[in-house]
Coordinates of N, CA and C in Angstrom, one line a residue:
M46 N -24.9 1.6 30.4 CA -23.5 1.1 30.4 C -23.3 0.1 29.3
R47 N -24.3 -0.8 29.2 CA -24.2 -1.9 28.1 C -24.1 -1.2 26.8
Y48 N -24.9 -0.1 26.6 CA -25.0 0.6 25.3 C -23.6 1.1 24.9
K49 N -22.9 1.7 25.9 CA -21.6 2.3 25.7 C -20.6 1.2 25.3
A50 N -20.6 0.1 25.9 CA -19.7 -1.0 25.6 C -20.0 -1.5 24.2
Q51 N -21.3 -1.6 23.8 CA -21.6 -2.1 22.5 C -21.2 -1.0 21.4
L52 N -21.3 0.2 21.8 CA -20.9 1.3 20.9 C -19.4 1.3 20.7
E53 N -18.6 1.0 21.7 CA -17.2 0.9 21.6 C -16.8 -0.3 20.7
I54 N -17.4 -1.4 20.9 CA -17.2 -2.6 20.1 C -17.4 -2.3 18.6
E55 N -18.5 -1.6 18.3 CA -18.9 -1.3 16.9 C -17.8 -0.3 16.4
K56 N -17.4 0.7 17.1 CA -16.3 1.6 16.7 C -15.1 0.8 16.3
E57 N -14.7 -0.1 17.2 CA -13.5 -0.9 16.9 C -13.6 -1.7 15.7
K58 N -14.8 -2.3 15.5 CA -15.0 -3.1 14.3 C -14.9 -2.3 13.0
R59 N -15.5 -1.1 13.1 CA -15.5 -0.2 11.9 C -14.1 0.2 11.6
A60 N -13.3 0.6 12.6 CA -11.9 1.0 12.4 C -11.1 -0.2 11.8
F61 N -11.4 -1.4 12.4 CA -10.7 -2.6 11.9 C -11.0 -2.9 10.4
N62 N -12.3 -2.8 10.0 CA -12.6 -2.9 8.6 C -12.0 -1.9 7.7
E63 N -12.1 -0.6 8.2 CA -11.5 0.5 7.4 C -10.0 0.2 7.2
R64 N -9.3 -0.2 8.3 CA -7.9 -0.5 8.2 C -7.6 -1.6 7.1
Y65 N -8.4 -2.6 7.2 CA -8.2 -3.8 6.3 C -8.4 -3.3 4.9
E66 N -9.5 -2.6 4.6 CA -9.8 -2.1 3.2 C -8.7 -1.1 2.8
L67 N -8.2 -0.3 3.6 CA -7.2 0.7 3.3 C -5.9 0.0 2.9
V68 N -5.5 -1.0 3.7 CA -4.2 -1.7 3.4 C -4.4 -2.4 2.1
K69 N -5.5 -3.0 1.8 CA -5.7 -3.7 0.5 C -5.7 -2.7 -0.6
T70 N -6.3 -1.5 -0.5 CA -6.3 -0.5 -1.5 C -5.0 0.0 -1.8
I71 N -4.2 0.4 -0.8 CA -2.9 1.0 -1.0 C -2.0 -0.1 -1.6
N72 N -2.0 -1.3 -1.1 CA -1.2 -2.4 -1.7 C -1.5 -2.6 -3.2
R73 N -2.8 -2.6 -3.5 CA -3.3 -2.8 -4.9 C -2.8 -1.6 -5.8
N74 N -2.9 -0.4 -5.3 CA -2.5 0.8 -6.0 C -1.0 0.8 -6.3
L75 N -0.2 0.4 -5.3 CA 1.2 0.3 -5.4 C 1.6 -0.8 -6.5
E76 N 0.9 -1.9 -6.5 CA 1.1 -2.9 -7.5 C 0.8 -2.4 -8.9
R77 N -0.3 -1.7 -9.0 CA -0.7 -1.1 -10.3 C 0.4 -0.2 -10.8
V78 N 1.0 0.7 -10.0 CA 2.0 1.6 -10.4 C 3.3 0.8 -10.7
K79 N 3.6 -0.2 -9.9 CA 4.8 -1.1 -10.2 C 4.6 -1.7 -11.6
N80 N 3.5 -2.2 -11.9 CA 3.2 -2.9 -13.2 C 3.3 -1.8 -14.3
A81 N 2.8 -0.6 -14.1 CA 2.9 0.4 -15.1 C 4.3 0.8 -15.4
Y82 N 5.1 0.9 -14.3 CA 6.6 1.2 -14.5 C 7.3 0.1 -15.3
K83 N 6.9 -1.1 -15.0 CA 7.5 -2.3 -15.8 C 7.1 -2.1 -17.2
T84 N 5.9 -1.8 -17.5 CA 5.5 -1.6 -18.9 C 6.2 -0.5 -19.6
L85 N 6.4 0.6 -18.8 CA 7.1 1.8 -19.3 C 8.6 1.4 -19.6
R86 N 9.2 0.6 -18.7 CA 10.6 0.2 -18.9 C 10.7 -0.7 -20.2
D87 N 9.7 -1.6 -20.3 CA 9.8 -2.6 -21.4 C 9.4 -2.0 -22.8
T88 N 8.4 -1.1 -22.8 CA 7.9 -0.6 -24.1 C 8.2 0.8 -24.4
G89 N 8.5 1.6 -23.3 CA 8.7 3.0 -23.5 C 7.4 3.8 -23.4
H90 N 6.3 3.1 -23.1 CA 5.0 3.8 -23.0 C 4.3 3.5 -21.7
M91 N 3.8 4.5 -21.0 CA 3.0 4.3 -19.8 C 1.6 3.8 -20.2
P92 N 1.1 2.8 -19.5 CA -0.3 2.3 -19.8 C -1.3 3.5 -19.7
S93 N -2.3 3.5 -20.5 CA -3.3 4.6 -20.5 C -4.1 4.7 -19.3
D94 N -4.2 3.7 -18.5 CA -5.0 3.8 -17.3 C -4.3 4.4 -16.1
I95 N -3.0 4.7 -16.3 CA -2.2 5.4 -15.2 C -1.9 6.8 -15.7
L96 N -2.5 7.8 -15.1 CA -2.4 9.2 -15.5 C -1.1 9.8 -15.0
V97 N -0.4 10.5 -15.9 CA 0.9 11.1 -15.5 C 0.7 12.6 -15.9
V98 N 1.0 13.5 -15.0 CA 0.9 14.9 -15.2 C 2.2 15.5 -14.8
R99 N 2.9 16.2 -15.7 CA 4.2 16.8 -15.4 C 5.1 15.8 -14.7
N100 N 5.3 14.7 -15.3 CA 6.1 13.6 -14.8 C 5.7 13.1 -13.4
E101 N 4.5 13.3 -13.0 CA 4.0 12.8 -11.7 C 2.9 11.8 -12.0
T102 N 3.1 10.6 -11.4 CA 2.1 9.6 -11.5 C 1.1 9.8 -10.5
L103 N -0.1 10.2 -11.0 CA -1.2 10.6 -10.0 C -1.6 9.6 -9.0
L104 N -1.7 8.3 -9.5 CA -2.0 7.3 -8.5 C -1.0 7.1 -7.4
L105 N 0.3 7.3 -7.7 CA 1.3 7.2 -6.7 C 1.2 8.4 -5.8
S106 N 0.9 9.6 -6.3 CA 0.7 10.8 -5.5 C -0.5 10.6 -4.5
E107 N -1.6 10.0 -5.1 CA -2.8 9.8 -4.2 C -2.5 8.8 -3.1
T108 N -1.7 7.8 -3.5 CA -1.3 6.7 -2.5 C -0.4 7.4 -1.4
D109 N 0.5 8.3 -1.7 CA 1.3 8.9 -0.7 C 0.3 9.8 0.2
M110 N -0.6 10.4 -0.4 CA -1.6 11.2 0.5 C -2.4 10.3 1.4
D111 N -2.8 9.1 0.9 CA -3.5 8.1 1.7 C -2.6 7.7 2.9
L112 N -1.3 7.4 2.6 CA -0.4 7.0 3.7 C -0.2 8.1 4.7
Q113 N -0.2 9.4 4.3 CA -0.1 10.5 5.2 C -1.3 10.7 6.0
L114 N -2.5 10.7 5.3 CA -3.7 11.1 6.0 C -4.2 10.0 6.9
H115 N -3.9 8.7 6.6 CA -4.4 7.6 7.4 C -3.4 6.9 8.2
Q116 N -2.3 7.6 8.5 CA -1.2 7.0 9.3 C -1.7 6.3 10.6
A117 N -2.5 7.1 11.3 CA -3.0 6.6 12.6 C -3.9 5.3 12.4
L118 N -4.8 5.4 11.4 CA -5.7 4.2 11.2 C -4.9 3.0 10.8
L119 N -3.8 3.2 10.0 CA -3.1 2.1 9.5 C -2.3 1.4 10.6
T120 N -2.0 2.0 11.6 CA -1.1 1.6 12.7 C 0.4 1.6 12.2
E121 N 1.3 1.7 13.1 CA 2.7 1.9 12.8 C 3.2 0.8 11.9
K122 N 2.8 -0.5 12.2 CA 3.4 -1.6 11.5 C 3.0 -1.6 10.0
F123 N 1.7 -1.4 9.7 CA 1.2 -1.3 8.4 C 1.8 -0.1 7.6
H124 N 1.7 1.0 8.3 CA 2.2 2.3 7.7 C 3.7 2.1 7.3
D125 N 4.5 1.6 8.2 CA 5.9 1.5 7.9 C 6.2 0.5 6.7
L126 N 5.5 -0.6 6.7 CA 5.6 -1.5 5.5 C 5.2 -1.0 4.2
L127 N 4.0 -0.3 4.2 CA 3.5 0.3 3.0 C 4.3 1.5 2.6
K128 N 4.8 2.2 3.5 CA 5.6 3.4 3.1 C 6.9 2.9 2.5
K129 N 7.5 1.8 3.0 CA 8.7 1.3 2.4 C 8.4 0.8 1.0
R130 N 7.3 0.2 0.8 CA 6.9 -0.3 -0.6 C 6.6 0.9 -1.5
Y131 N 6.0 2.0 -1.0 CA 5.8 3.2 -1.7 C 7.2 3.8 -2.2
E132 N 8.1 3.9 -1.2 CA 9.4 4.5 -1.6 C 10.1 3.6 -2.6
L133 N 10.0 2.3 -2.5 CA 10.7 1.4 -3.4 C 10.1 1.6 -4.8
V134 N 8.8 1.7 -5.0 CA 8.3 1.8 -6.3 C 8.5 3.3 -6.8
R135 N 8.5 4.2 -6.0 CA 8.7 5.6 -6.4 C 10.1 5.8 -7.1
H136 N 11.1 5.0 -6.6 CA 12.4 5.2 -7.1 C 12.8 4.2 -8.3
I137 N 11.9 3.3 -8.6 CA 12.3 2.3 -9.7 C 12.1 2.8 -11.1
W138 N 11.5 3.9 -11.3 CA 11.2 4.4 -12.7 C 12.5 4.5 -13.5
D139 N 13.6 4.8 -12.8 CA 14.9 5.0 -13.5 C 15.3 3.7 -14.2
K140 N 15.5 3.7 -15.5 CA 15.9 2.5 -16.2 C 17.2 1.9 -15.8
N141 N 18.1 2.7 -15.2 CA 19.4 2.2 -14.8 C 19.3 1.4 -13.5
K142 N 18.2 1.4 -12.8 CA 18.0 0.6 -11.6 C 17.9 -0.9 -12.0
D143 N 18.3 -1.7 -11.1 CA 18.3 -3.2 -11.3 C 16.9 -3.7 -11.0
W144 N 16.2 -4.2 -12.0 CA 14.8 -4.6 -11.8 C 14.7 -5.9 -10.9
D145 N 15.7 -6.8 -11.1 CA 15.6 -8.0 -10.3 C 15.8 -7.8 -8.8
T146 N 16.7 -6.9 -8.5 CA 16.9 -6.5 -7.1 C 15.6 -5.9 -6.5
F147 N 15.1 -5.0 -7.3 CA 13.8 -4.3 -7.0 C 12.7 -5.4 -6.7
I148 N 12.6 -6.3 -7.5 CA 11.5 -7.4 -7.4 C 11.8 -8.2 -6.1
K149 N 13.0 -8.5 -5.8 CA 13.3 -9.2 -4.6 C 12.9 -8.4 -3.3
E150 N 13.2 -7.1 -3.3 CA 12.8 -6.3 -2.2 C 11.3 -6.1 -2.1
W151 N 10.7 -6.0 -3.3 CA 9.2 -5.8 -3.4 C 8.5 -7.0 -2.9
D152 N 9.0 -8.2 -3.3 CA 8.3 -9.4 -2.8 C 8.5 -9.7 -1.3
L153 N 9.7 -9.3 -0.8 CA 9.9 -9.5 0.6 C 9.0 -8.5 1.4
L154 N 8.8 -7.3 1.0 CA 7.9 -6.4 1.6 C 6.5 -7.0 1.5
N155 N 6.1 -7.5 0.4 CA 4.8 -8.1 0.2 C 4.6 -9.2 1.2
E156 N 5.6 -10.1 1.3 CA 5.4 -11.2 2.3 C 5.2 -10.7 3.7
N157 N 6.0 -9.6 4.1 CA 5.8 -9.1 5.4 C 4.4 -8.5 5.6
I158 N 3.9 -7.8 4.6 CA 2.6 -7.2 4.7 C 1.5 -8.3 4.8
Q159 N 1.7 -9.4 4.0 CA 0.7 -10.5 4.1 C 0.8 -11.2 5.4
K160 N 2.0 -11.4 6.0 CA 2.1 -12.0 7.3 C 1.4 -11.1 8.4
E161 N 1.6 -9.8 8.3 CA 1.0 -8.9 9.2 C -0.5 -8.9 9.1
M162 N -1.0 -9.0 7.8 CA -2.4 -9.0 7.6 C -3.0 -10.3 8.2
K163 N -2.4 -11.4 8.0 CA -2.9 -12.7 8.6 C -2.9 -12.6 10.1
T164 N -1.8 -12.0 10.7 CA -1.7 -11.9 12.1 C -2.8 -10.9 12.7
T165 N -3.0 -9.8 12.0 CA -3.9 -8.8 12.5 C -5.3 -9.1 12.2
F166 N -5.6 -9.5 10.9 CA -7.0 -9.6 10.5 C -7.6 -11.0 10.5
F167 N -6.8 -12.0 10.6 CA -7.3 -13.3 10.5 C -6.9 -14.2 11.7
R168 N -6.9 -13.6 12.9 CA -6.5 -14.4 14.1 C -7.5 -15.5 14.3
L169 N -7.0 -16.6 14.7 CA -7.9 -17.7 15.0 C -8.0 -17.8 16.6
G170 N -9.2 -18.0 17.0 CA -9.4 -18.2 18.5 C -9.3 -17.0 19.2

């Protein structure tokens, strides 16, 4: 019985760590794409570290797949926040969109993600 309880605790820890790393990775990838789109808007050139094939930003496509594949692991709260951030950056490539409004929405979502991370991953006591 004790072994089963310990096994469950270890499974929960593993899922917890996987969730934390996945949230960090997705958030970091979305930030990279956002910065690449900013460079594209400012200079007319996409940075060489962001691959684009047939007008598709591969890192953004991979991030969307991660969001779909790991929805259950992320939990509803993280998935919804990250999906909103994904949708926001996916639509900003258009130069006619207002960058300042985009940044305000982007930063607000980031604040919400950071709050949720502190609540979920860094509970005290």
